[in-house]
XYZ file of C-alpha atoms in Angstrom:
755
model
C 53.168 -37.000 15.097
C 52.133 -38.820 18.698
C 49.450 -37.907 20.474
C 52.269 -37.137 23.370
C 53.999 -34.442 20.979
C 51.859 -31.015 21.020
C 50.027 -31.524 17.177
C 48.748 -34.385 19.088
C 47.588 -32.645 22.509
C 45.976 -30.220 20.666
C 44.245 -32.679 18.127
C 42.964 -34.341 21.834
C 41.653 -31.297 23.627
C 39.680 -30.518 20.407
C 38.227 -33.360 20.352
C 37.486 -33.848 23.896
C 33.755 -33.798 25.642
C 31.983 -30.821 24.095
C 30.614 -29.871 27.717
C 34.194 -29.355 28.552
C 35.438 -27.677 25.369
C 32.213 -24.833 25.465
C 32.629 -24.098 29.890
C 33.647 -20.481 28.766
C 31.255 -19.894 26.414
C 28.762 -20.620 28.144
C 29.833 -18.773 31.408
C 30.512 -15.864 29.024
C 27.354 -15.753 27.950
C 25.226 -15.446 31.596
C 26.960 -12.561 32.011
C 25.427 -11.087 29.034
C 22.354 -11.340 31.823
C 23.230 -11.613 34.897
C 26.626 -9.593 35.413
C 28.630 -11.470 38.141
C 31.071 -9.628 40.527
C 34.676 -8.046 40.016
C 36.241 -11.183 41.622
C 34.221 -13.540 38.838
C 34.408 -11.293 35.816
C 37.936 -11.083 36.565
C 38.419 -14.982 36.158
C 36.582 -15.165 33.498
C 37.899 -12.588 31.904
C 41.612 -14.639 32.176
C 39.590 -17.672 31.296
C 38.925 -15.743 28.029
C 42.174 -14.426 27.214
C 43.645 -17.936 28.003
C 41.146 -19.731 25.492
C 42.196 -17.060 22.691
C 46.202 -17.418 23.443
C 45.662 -21.651 23.181
C 43.217 -21.081 20.462
C 46.208 -19.731 18.450
C 48.746 -21.501 19.078
C 46.613 -24.665 18.048
C 46.147 -23.160 15.068
C 49.291 -22.778 14.291
C 50.749 -26.171 15.034
C 47.845 -27.519 13.382
C 48.480 -25.689 10.670
C 52.426 -26.651 10.815
C 50.955 -30.024 11.016
C 49.444 -29.739 7.626
C 52.084 -28.355 6.168
C 54.542 -31.025 7.266
C 52.247 -33.504 6.106
C 51.616 -32.541 2.575
C 55.052 -32.245 1.943
C 56.377 -33.952 -1.323
C 60.027 -34.563 0.746
C 58.302 -36.715 3.002
C 57.629 -40.377 3.481
C 54.058 -40.626 2.183
C 51.791 -42.997 3.723
C 48.045 -43.647 4.342
C 48.676 -42.719 7.638
C 49.877 -39.470 6.511
C 47.086 -38.297 4.534
C 44.397 -39.140 7.102
C 46.439 -37.078 9.467
C 47.026 -34.377 6.903
C 43.127 -34.281 6.269
C 42.316 -34.265 10.558
C 44.172 -31.599 10.962
C 42.182 -29.543 8.492
C 39.146 -30.298 9.542
C 40.323 -29.752 13.484
C 41.779 -26.540 12.407
C 38.595 -24.899 10.548
C 36.672 -26.353 13.884
C 38.811 -24.400 15.817
C 39.206 -21.588 13.856
C 35.171 -21.373 14.053
C 34.876 -21.081 17.541
C 37.434 -18.893 17.662
C 35.482 -16.519 15.774
C 32.359 -17.044 17.482
C 33.564 -16.481 21.022
C 34.742 -13.096 19.360
C 31.506 -12.358 17.949
C 30.106 -13.152 21.776
C 32.344 -10.769 23.119
C 31.593 -8.282 20.414
C 28.221 -7.947 21.373
C 28.506 -8.019 25.455
C 30.395 -4.954 24.532
C 27.870 -3.149 22.486
C 25.434 -4.547 25.550
C 27.256 -2.983 28.346
C 28.010 0.407 26.892
C 24.429 0.960 25.913
C 23.573 -0.846 29.382
C 19.960 0.717 30.644
C 21.858 0.525 34.446
C 25.214 2.642 33.357
C 27.744 2.194 36.159
C 31.430 2.223 36.745
C 31.659 -1.260 36.901
C 30.022 -2.167 33.637
C 31.963 -0.073 32.273
C 35.173 -0.314 33.437
C 34.342 -4.029 32.131
C 33.422 -3.604 28.690
C 36.886 -1.296 28.376
C 38.623 -4.651 29.500
C 36.607 -6.817 27.186
C 37.552 -3.887 24.665
C 41.410 -5.027 25.681
C 41.084 -8.536 24.962
C 39.302 -8.226 21.841
C 41.639 -5.356 20.217
C 44.592 -8.483 21.337
C 42.997 -11.148 20.224
C 42.459 -9.147 16.505
C 45.790 -8.216 16.328
C 47.174 -11.577 17.363
C 44.860 -13.093 15.115
C 45.646 -10.672 12.170
C 49.770 -11.614 12.863
C 48.569 -15.494 12.557
C 46.229 -15.967 9.835
C 47.170 -15.896 6.421
C 46.599 -12.198 4.235
C 44.841 -13.773 1.466
C 42.326 -16.104 3.290
C 39.654 -13.619 2.625
C 36.011 -13.691 4.683
C 35.813 -15.999 7.364
C 32.018 -17.826 6.925
C 31.813 -19.481 10.521
C 28.095 -20.084 9.934
C 24.395 -18.803 9.322
C 23.884 -17.671 12.626
C 27.384 -15.711 12.494
C 26.543 -13.506 9.521
C 28.409 -10.645 10.938
C 31.587 -12.484 11.002
C 31.403 -13.183 7.347
C 34.650 -10.401 7.391
C 37.885 -10.313 9.320
C 37.311 -8.595 12.954
C 38.359 -5.105 12.958
C 39.982 -3.471 16.070
C 37.751 -1.484 18.241
C 38.579 2.107 18.502
C 37.702 4.910 20.987
C 35.858 6.935 18.158
C 33.223 3.171 18.328
C 33.182 3.574 21.934
C 31.944 7.001 22.055
C 29.360 6.662 19.652
C 28.252 3.956 21.607
C 27.898 5.913 24.792
C 26.464 8.622 22.954
C 23.460 6.694 21.626
C 22.316 5.719 25.349
C 23.539 8.847 26.582
C 21.429 10.667 24.478
C 17.919 10.110 26.255
C 19.443 11.407 29.886
C 21.122 14.290 27.977
C 17.698 15.358 26.513
C 15.779 15.015 29.706
C 18.071 17.620 31.066
C 18.211 19.657 28.129
C 14.136 20.160 28.497
C 14.561 20.903 32.149
C 17.718 23.740 31.429
C 15.233 25.277 28.935
C 12.279 25.460 31.524
C 14.607 26.782 33.967
C 16.226 29.611 31.345
C 12.632 30.720 30.869
C 11.220 30.592 34.573
C 13.032 34.058 35.161
C 10.358 35.713 33.478
C 7.683 34.463 34.724
C 7.388 36.065 37.516
C 4.465 38.268 37.052
C 0.968 35.956 35.813
C 0.010 37.150 32.704
C -3.763 37.731 32.559
C -4.783 36.298 28.879
C -3.251 32.913 29.691
C -5.409 30.195 29.325
C -5.426 26.373 30.401
C -3.698 25.263 27.268
C -0.572 26.710 28.253
C -0.417 24.707 31.772
C -1.511 21.266 30.120
C 2.097 21.673 27.691
C 3.915 22.852 30.905
C 2.832 19.744 32.193
C 3.758 17.697 29.478
C 7.416 18.919 29.092
C 8.113 18.553 32.496
C 7.056 15.153 32.695
C 9.858 14.404 30.618
C 12.468 15.613 33.604
C 11.311 11.725 34.468
C 12.998 8.546 32.027
C 10.190 6.436 31.426
C 11.522 3.806 33.506
C 11.634 6.099 36.718
C 15.423 5.870 36.910
C 17.622 9.086 37.936
C 19.724 10.794 36.138
C 23.988 9.406 35.676
C 25.478 10.758 39.361
C 28.547 11.845 37.206
C 26.393 14.920 35.577
C 25.176 17.976 38.099
C 22.459 19.598 36.075
C 20.077 21.866 37.762
C 16.665 20.504 36.761
C 13.200 21.657 38.105
C 10.550 20.254 38.418
C 7.375 22.471 38.805
C 4.783 21.804 41.519
C 1.321 20.633 40.325
C -0.397 23.940 41.305
C -2.000 25.607 38.098
C -1.248 29.282 39.699
C 2.237 28.473 40.153
C 4.400 31.058 38.290
C 5.715 28.636 36.045
C 2.762 27.397 34.609
C 2.764 30.693 32.438
C 5.832 29.319 30.315
C 4.264 29.243 27.054
C 1.977 32.257 28.003
C 5.227 34.214 28.466
C 6.384 33.210 25.306
C 3.678 34.249 23.057
C 4.130 37.898 24.767
C 7.753 37.965 23.247
C 6.723 36.258 20.118
C 4.486 39.395 19.760
C 7.120 41.639 21.065
C 9.525 40.088 18.748
C 11.700 39.629 22.371
C 12.820 35.646 22.683
C 16.088 36.592 24.387
C 17.436 34.565 26.743
C 19.638 35.835 30.047
C 22.840 35.168 30.920
C 22.076 32.980 33.903
C 19.775 30.877 31.373
C 23.263 30.586 29.179
C 25.333 30.125 32.008
C 22.841 26.718 32.597
C 22.944 25.781 28.883
C 26.754 26.228 29.096
C 27.194 23.861 32.313
C 25.187 21.164 30.570
C 27.705 21.487 27.858
C 30.432 21.526 30.443
C 28.714 18.417 31.806
C 28.662 16.639 28.967
C 32.626 17.658 27.746
C 33.443 16.683 31.072
C 32.075 12.971 30.443
C 33.719 12.305 27.116
C 36.765 12.885 28.744
C 36.527 10.736 31.472
C 35.384 7.849 29.318
C 38.588 9.222 27.209
C 40.650 8.668 30.908
C 39.255 5.288 31.583
C 40.741 4.047 28.118
C 43.867 5.009 28.463
C 44.079 3.019 31.756
C 42.161 0.373 31.023
C 42.198 -0.219 26.873
C 44.911 1.395 25.225
C 45.030 -0.092 22.649
C 41.806 1.532 21.196
C 43.971 4.555 20.240
C 45.771 4.172 17.360
C 48.970 5.475 18.588
C 50.213 7.236 21.724
C 47.741 9.801 22.264
C 48.741 13.422 23.312
C 46.656 16.370 24.905
C 45.861 17.442 21.299
C 44.425 14.110 20.460
C 42.527 14.045 23.440
C 40.939 17.719 22.646
C 39.917 16.200 18.707
C 38.587 13.177 20.616
C 36.962 14.813 23.101
C 35.408 17.561 20.667
C 34.373 14.271 18.286
C 32.647 12.929 20.977
C 30.606 15.794 21.937
C 29.697 16.463 18.265
C 28.292 12.613 18.210
C 26.242 13.226 21.359
C 24.186 16.108 20.548
C 23.763 15.009 17.132
C 22.089 11.833 18.607
C 20.366 14.344 21.199
C 18.846 15.760 18.093
C 17.344 12.754 16.446
C 16.173 11.644 20.012
C 14.422 14.852 21.478
C 11.412 14.882 18.937
C 11.072 11.111 20.172
C 11.324 12.119 23.788
C 9.029 15.500 23.732
C 6.197 13.603 21.465
C 5.996 10.072 22.574
C 8.144 9.071 25.737
C 6.796 10.004 28.917
C 3.270 9.253 30.464
C 2.186 12.285 29.143
C 3.463 12.829 26.019
C 3.095 16.079 23.995
C 1.240 14.449 20.445
C -1.417 13.692 23.026
C -1.943 16.826 23.259
C -3.868 19.510 20.631
C -1.899 20.233 17.423
C -1.708 23.826 18.077
C 0.584 23.168 21.550
C 3.411 21.171 19.381
C 2.974 24.023 16.555
C 3.799 26.571 19.312
C 6.878 24.783 20.242
C 7.783 24.697 17.091
C 7.654 28.324 16.455
C 9.517 29.303 19.232
C 12.164 26.818 18.728
C 12.669 28.264 15.032
C 13.056 31.971 16.651
C 15.538 31.367 18.969
C 18.719 33.548 18.006
C 22.392 32.753 18.044
C 23.127 34.865 20.747
C 20.459 32.626 23.087
C 21.908 29.358 23.518
C 25.672 28.057 22.834
C 26.327 26.563 19.729
C 26.051 22.575 19.891
C 22.694 23.425 22.032
C 21.429 25.880 19.155
C 22.110 23.490 16.529
C 20.311 20.947 17.962
C 16.890 23.072 19.018
C 17.076 24.407 15.558
C 17.139 20.617 14.423
C 14.210 19.789 16.843
C 11.858 22.866 15.055
C 12.563 21.238 11.485
C 11.944 17.977 12.723
C 8.705 18.915 14.290
C 8.096 20.476 11.380
C 6.943 17.305 9.958
C 4.817 15.749 13.131
C 3.426 19.468 13.144
C 2.614 19.957 9.212
C 0.306 16.483 9.293
C -1.324 16.876 12.349
C -2.591 20.341 11.705
C -3.012 20.087 7.929
C -5.332 16.994 8.352
C -7.443 18.381 11.377
C -7.937 21.893 9.168
C -8.146 20.012 5.770
C -10.688 17.678 7.600
C -13.102 21.087 8.838
C -12.715 22.671 5.441
C -14.131 19.541 4.139
C -16.706 18.778 6.580
C -18.197 22.612 6.328
C -18.464 22.263 2.297
C -20.431 19.711 2.583
C -22.727 21.518 5.140
C -25.558 24.000 3.784
C -24.481 27.456 3.077
C -25.822 29.102 6.249
C -25.385 25.985 8.720
C -25.162 27.207 12.552
C -21.999 26.274 13.457
C -22.207 27.439 17.242
C -23.652 24.165 18.356
C -21.291 22.071 16.520
C -19.324 20.779 19.063
C -16.486 19.718 15.875
C -16.072 23.611 15.349
C -16.253 25.005 18.724
C -12.456 26.206 19.033
C -13.231 27.632 15.800
C -16.047 29.809 16.875
C -14.121 33.378 17.224
C -12.734 33.229 13.748
C -15.624 31.942 12.150
C -17.574 35.023 13.595
C -14.850 36.956 12.576
C -15.007 36.087 8.868
C -18.906 35.472 8.699
C -19.252 39.433 7.771
C -17.014 39.334 4.537
C -16.949 35.562 3.772
C -18.671 32.291 4.289
C -17.142 29.632 7.001
C -16.162 26.949 4.821
C -13.886 29.879 3.011
C -12.583 30.972 6.242
C -11.538 27.260 7.051
C -9.388 26.952 3.607
C -8.325 30.256 4.245
C -6.696 28.948 7.479
C -5.425 25.339 5.774
C -3.412 27.818 2.942
C -2.450 30.356 5.341
C -0.672 27.855 7.703
C 1.069 25.734 4.507
C 1.869 29.375 3.338
C 3.474 29.751 6.644
C 5.208 26.375 7.174
C 6.823 26.172 3.707
C 7.871 29.926 4.271
C 10.005 29.170 7.243
C 11.654 26.485 5.374
C 12.739 28.522 2.852
C 15.506 30.509 4.628
C 18.360 30.597 1.704
C 19.008 29.352 -1.602
C 21.595 27.368 -0.748
C 20.128 23.524 -0.809
C 22.832 21.918 1.674
C 21.273 24.281 4.218
C 17.212 24.076 4.077
C 15.111 21.444 5.292
C 14.347 19.828 2.042
C 12.872 16.726 3.519
C 10.394 18.446 5.479
C 9.383 20.757 3.199
C 8.459 18.461 0.033
C 5.267 16.830 2.285
C 4.394 20.684 2.966
C 4.387 21.683 -1.100
C 2.736 18.478 -1.935
C -0.328 19.108 0.548
C -0.598 22.895 -0.596
C -0.709 21.957 -3.677
C -3.815 19.289 -2.857
C -5.222 21.889 -0.981
C -5.531 24.565 -3.739
C -6.894 22.318 -6.133
C -9.105 20.972 -3.463
C -10.672 24.835 -2.572
C -10.447 25.869 -6.699
C -12.779 22.805 -7.025
C -14.829 23.690 -3.946
C -15.482 27.433 -5.481
C -16.666 26.506 -8.514
C -19.570 24.093 -7.823
C -20.527 26.140 -4.942
C -20.662 29.199 -7.320
C -23.332 27.164 -9.621
C -25.490 25.902 -6.631
C -25.678 29.261 -5.533
C -26.606 30.800 -8.950
C -28.970 28.357 -9.150
C -30.369 29.123 -5.821
C -29.829 33.452 -7.173
C -28.047 33.606 -3.524
C -26.087 36.456 -4.525
C -25.169 37.361 -1.019
C -23.311 34.166 -0.500
C -22.046 33.861 -4.218
C -20.438 36.589 -4.408
C -18.651 36.218 -0.596
C -17.342 32.995 -1.953
C -16.025 34.263 -5.526
C -14.743 37.700 -4.293
C -14.286 37.220 -0.623
C -13.164 33.553 0.292
C -11.421 33.572 -3.330
C -9.538 36.794 -3.110
C -8.504 36.029 0.862
C -6.898 32.502 -0.067
C -4.659 34.202 -3.139
C -3.962 37.259 -0.846
C -2.450 34.361 1.640
C -0.711 33.042 -1.761
C 1.275 36.033 -2.720
C 3.294 35.195 0.849
C 4.619 31.957 -0.456
C 7.882 32.152 -1.053
C 9.363 29.809 -3.322
C 12.660 30.994 -4.529
C 14.801 29.098 -7.360
C 17.589 27.448 -5.514
C 21.307 26.961 -6.707
C 22.518 24.009 -8.491
C 23.175 21.196 -5.805
C 26.372 18.906 -6.298
C 25.741 16.072 -8.620
C 27.285 13.837 -6.630
C 24.824 14.653 -3.667
C 22.370 12.624 -5.475
C 19.563 12.578 -2.028
C 20.152 16.512 -2.315
C 19.441 16.435 -6.253
C 16.241 14.349 -6.145
C 14.913 16.736 -3.763
C 15.835 19.868 -5.022
C 14.275 18.487 -8.126
C 11.343 17.311 -6.725
C 10.470 20.554 -5.163
C 10.883 22.355 -8.026
C 8.208 20.159 -9.964
C 5.456 20.838 -7.081
C 6.300 24.585 -6.790
C 5.665 24.436 -10.728
C 2.204 22.532 -10.152
C 1.572 25.130 -7.328
C 2.116 28.056 -9.626
C -0.567 26.845 -12.310
C -2.650 25.861 -9.537
C -2.377 29.305 -8.024
C -3.079 30.780 -11.805
C -6.285 28.712 -12.400
C -7.375 29.607 -8.812
C -6.972 33.399 -10.472
C -9.221 32.475 -13.488
C -12.361 30.741 -11.097
C -14.198 34.098 -10.293
C -13.759 35.148 -13.943
C -15.836 31.209 -14.935
C -17.786 32.183 -12.027
C -18.886 35.417 -13.491
C -19.379 33.883 -16.693
C -21.513 31.175 -15.354
C -23.502 34.052 -13.407
C -23.953 35.684 -16.685
C -25.562 32.383 -18.423
C -27.694 31.874 -15.515
C -28.932 35.534 -15.004
C -29.977 35.658 -18.540
C -31.971 32.393 -17.717
C -33.538 33.580 -14.723
C -34.521 37.140 -15.972
C -36.735 35.435 -18.600
C -38.133 32.863 -16.405
C -38.913 35.949 -14.145
C -40.205 37.760 -17.309
C -42.521 35.280 -18.081
C -44.443 35.120 -14.806
C -44.647 38.939 -14.496
C -44.954 40.357 -17.770
C -48.141 41.897 -18.656
C -50.568 40.381 -20.963
C -50.406 41.228 -24.638
C -53.543 42.803 -24.856
C -52.425 45.359 -22.446
C -49.443 47.081 -24.968
C -52.598 47.565 -27.345
C -54.545 49.454 -25.165
C -54.594 53.175 -26.349
C -54.502 54.450 -22.651
C -51.286 56.545 -21.899
C -49.850 55.331 -18.726
C -48.371 58.112 -16.050
C -45.459 56.509 -14.397
C -43.871 52.624 -15.013
C -45.851 49.627 -14.591
C -45.405 47.441 -11.333
C -43.947 44.579 -13.277
C -40.844 47.063 -13.222
C -39.895 46.818 -10.133
C -40.798 43.262 -8.897
C -38.942 42.467 -12.111
C -35.603 44.782 -10.697
C -36.256 43.521 -6.963
C -36.256 40.201 -7.792
C -32.948 39.656 -9.949
C -31.463 42.933 -9.836
C -31.371 43.626 -6.297
C -29.843 41.013 -4.581
C -26.791 41.663 -7.104
C -26.808 44.923 -5.970
C -26.735 44.468 -2.279
C -23.886 42.018 -2.570
C -21.381 43.820 -4.234
C -20.227 46.965 -5.372
C -18.135 46.335 -8.247
C -19.388 48.323 -11.114
C -18.278 46.117 -13.831
C -20.498 43.465 -12.580
C -23.467 45.792 -11.956
C -23.353 47.037 -15.171
C -22.743 43.773 -16.909
C -25.808 42.538 -14.992
C -27.968 45.416 -15.706
C -26.936 44.884 -19.582
C -27.778 40.996 -18.866
C -31.244 41.809 -17.584
C -32.444 44.325 -19.396
C -31.149 42.494 -23.010
C -33.518 39.340 -21.361
C -36.127 41.937 -21.386
C -36.220 42.701 -24.964
C -35.180 39.144 -26.169
C -38.722 38.237 -23.883
C -40.451 41.154 -25.803
C -39.547 40.051 -29.449
C -39.859 36.118 -28.339
C -43.966 36.267 -27.443
C -44.012 38.763 -30.637
C -46.058 41.326 -28.553
C -47.364 44.083 -30.724
C -47.560 47.213 -29.757
C -49.931 50.092 -30.278
C -48.894 53.493 -30.543
C -50.054 54.387 -26.570
C -48.589 51.117 -25.647
C -44.925 51.991 -27.269
C -45.650 54.996 -25.119
C -45.989 53.146 -21.890
C -42.875 51.088 -22.718
C -41.031 53.785 -22.691
C -41.899 54.486 -19.213
C -41.262 51.335 -18.284
C -37.853 51.170 -19.623
C -37.410 54.722 -17.634
C -38.484 53.363 -14.743
C -35.444 51.090 -14.772
C -33.443 54.755 -14.127
C -35.803 55.763 -12.100
C -35.786 52.453 -9.540
C -31.675 52.823 -9.595
C -31.795 56.107 -8.460
C -34.556 55.530 -5.792
C -32.899 52.539 -4.169
C -30.557 53.017 -1.483
C -28.521 49.845 -2.550
C -26.891 51.348 -5.203
C -23.491 53.020 -4.048
C -24.323 56.835 -4.543
C -20.822 56.941 -6.709
C -21.978 54.383 -9.007
C -25.857 55.686 -9.730
C -25.565 58.349 -12.345
C -23.183 55.463 -13.986
C -25.600 52.771 -14.113
C -28.748 55.163 -14.734
C -27.142 56.314 -17.787
C -25.701 53.196 -19.030
C -25.835 52.235 -23.000
C -28.117 49.221 -22.044
C -31.101 51.684 -21.151
C -30.263 53.699 -24.338
C -30.992 51.137 -26.689
C -33.805 49.901 -24.688
C -35.372 53.731 -25.176
C -34.237 53.498 -29.196
C -36.262 50.404 -28.832
C -39.308 51.896 -27.689
C -38.761 54.641 -30.397
C -38.195 52.977 -33.123
C -42.221 50.700 -32.666
C -43.435 54.350 -32.593
C -41.835 55.308 -36.103
C -43.351 54.445 -39.496
C -41.885 51.301 -41.415
C -40.471 53.522 -44.322
C -39.528 56.519 -42.284
C -35.426 57.079 -42.336
C -33.862 57.306 -38.893
C -31.429 60.306 -38.943
C -28.490 60.440 -37.174
C -27.918 63.674 -36.206
C -30.480 65.028 -33.412
C -32.949 67.666 -34.526
C -32.669 70.923 -35.382
C -32.522 73.272 -31.736
C -33.589 76.634 -31.628
C -32.586 77.623 -28.577
C -29.233 79.259 -28.593
C -26.281 76.564 -27.205
C -23.985 77.358 -25.021
C -20.247 78.481 -25.961
C -18.623 76.325 -23.850
C -20.803 73.116 -25.069
C -19.794 73.873 -28.957
C -17.055 71.864 -28.847
C -18.686 68.678 -27.630
C -20.150 66.281 -30.261
C -24.146 65.869 -30.402
C -25.062 62.386 -28.502
C -26.559 59.407 -31.163
C -30.120 59.105 -30.950
C -31.068 55.716 -29.494
C -31.831 54.338 -32.426
C -28.618 53.957 -32.911
C -27.651 51.483 -30.263
C -30.520 49.360 -31.882
C -28.745 46.423 -33.966
C -31.739 44.905 -36.451
C -33.683 47.775 -36.205
C -36.279 46.271 -39.037
C -37.370 43.752 -37.071
C -38.619 45.692 -34.285
C -40.685 47.751 -36.865
C -42.573 44.713 -37.223
C -44.075 44.771 -33.930
C -45.934 47.487 -35.001
C -50.056 46.957 -34.104
C -52.109 48.283 -37.143
C -53.622 51.228 -36.923
C -56.909 50.378 -35.943
C -58.278 53.891 -36.037
C -57.476 55.134 -39.397
C -58.938 51.588 -40.467
C -62.716 52.224 -38.549
C -62.078 55.951 -40.397
C -61.923 54.420 -43.744
C -64.736 52.229 -42.683
C -67.037 54.734 -41.569
C -66.255 56.793 -45.262
C -67.109 53.614 -46.880
C -70.160 53.396 -45.166
C -71.623 57.097 -45.607
C -70.764 56.915 -49.350
C -72.729 53.600 -49.434
C -75.916 55.746 -47.776
C -75.877 58.645 -50.356
C -76.430 56.361 -53.215
């Protein structure tokens, strides 16, 4: 119990000067910033080991002192009680310092393994610290009771709320893979460029400067952002092409385009050798790490490692490395360079993504093949966002501009001039932009649906695509409906049918290529996959609903056309229809009046020139003629016999105009010239020639010509009057017989004179 005894010495040591007590911790922390020479590091390592040993010894002695002072059989005294309390406090402080030192060692191990300037000295030092950490952890587990639970040291060491664990070889390989992945990304890009360089001996005549920019953006990644070289332990052949744009390597992406068009993206055997050499170098690197672990820190292994265990750890480390490469490669390609690909036009990244998804199993070894496919799927999110943002913005801007706006002088649409010129002959410019949006999203979605097993599909990348597709279809449908109404109001039938038929039809044609198969039900335990599948199913159902609404848009626009056509016809007739007295004249005209041709040229000719659909042509002809008859009846025009005959000739002028027009399709001329509505107009004219009490026969009059035997079986056609509904009201438009009235007045006058 005296200070000269071991228990008293431990208490005296712990209650000494704090600066002397924390000397080792300060030296260890300074090593994190400035790595000392090997001799100083070994001295610091020995001091740390001695500090851990002394801490464990003193904790055991203090625990024994506490237990002895609390024994009921031992003589109780105030001094013993004070000694027990002081020993408990000293042991708690010592234990807290012990855990803090373990935390510092752990933190330094992570920093050394993930150091930007990785060398053999730093790696060996990290492994020696791992050996110290594991020995201390084992010693702590043997000395400390098993039922103490968590050891909370302070608020600044939240990571030590549980007992420290031994660092195994898996944690070391995983930490090294995180730092190694960036260098491996650079080497992989260099191997891909070298792989395809053999195809570039013949320059392509169809190339442009965009491919050179893509190549520059990729080759710039061969140099890391900090300007450091690759690890000396890896001897991978990477070549940086010269800056001359005439070099054959500048045709990299042009040759890829030719290969995609020809359906060939094979990689030669020399390229496979480069990729296999890269995999072999990384496996050798993992094997070297394991050898160092066996030599410097054997405690990271659970048991005595055999050859099979070493192969298993090499495969596991390589798999972790390529997993880290897959998650890092996107950032390297897009952002981590002096000329990132994200600063290039979105089409460049889209081109790279399409090429990566076309890589076949024979084109690259398995670890790299999975990494490249993962990169292609990861780039899908970036490509979808950037491409859709640009195309959707241009489509929205085009909808606010006039329908006949000249896009040639607009710098924003300059890259699309070729596509706009190609679509201008068949559809509107805004419609072609909407088609591009839907076509791009459809292709992106189809590239994500390569099966029906949810675990094998990139559902996370496909969900934003489907969401944007649903929004784009809805917006395009609203634009088509509103633009059709505006064009009808202006009676711009040329652009109306381009929007309703060509643009909507082209969008539906692209949407027919959309593949959204029903997926296999996922495992109920995989909550994330189950949520993604449910969200995908919801988006697919909304897309199908919007597609059905888009199919109905054309019919709705035709209904609007019918209403506007009737109103426009009545308005035109109110301006060009002859005055009432013209129809009460006794003069017969030899041909149709001039207003008939003017009326048809204003209303019907734009429709005939814009569409060749016989149903729409017949519908609009019926609406025009019915509006003609409504105008006559509404104005209550009175017709004399000659006026009725002149009206019949005007009605016949419609058929003559159809036959004489060069805009009417030849195959539809007779169908339109003999349309049912023209028979109804003829029937109105004949009713105006009849007397009110005259009965209309449903059979034609007797024929005195011997009929043809072949026509005996045919039913006789109905008279035109039968096509007119409510025939009685048209009899009210007969003008009184002025000639008979004048004759009657003359007779009355002569009889008066005789008397």
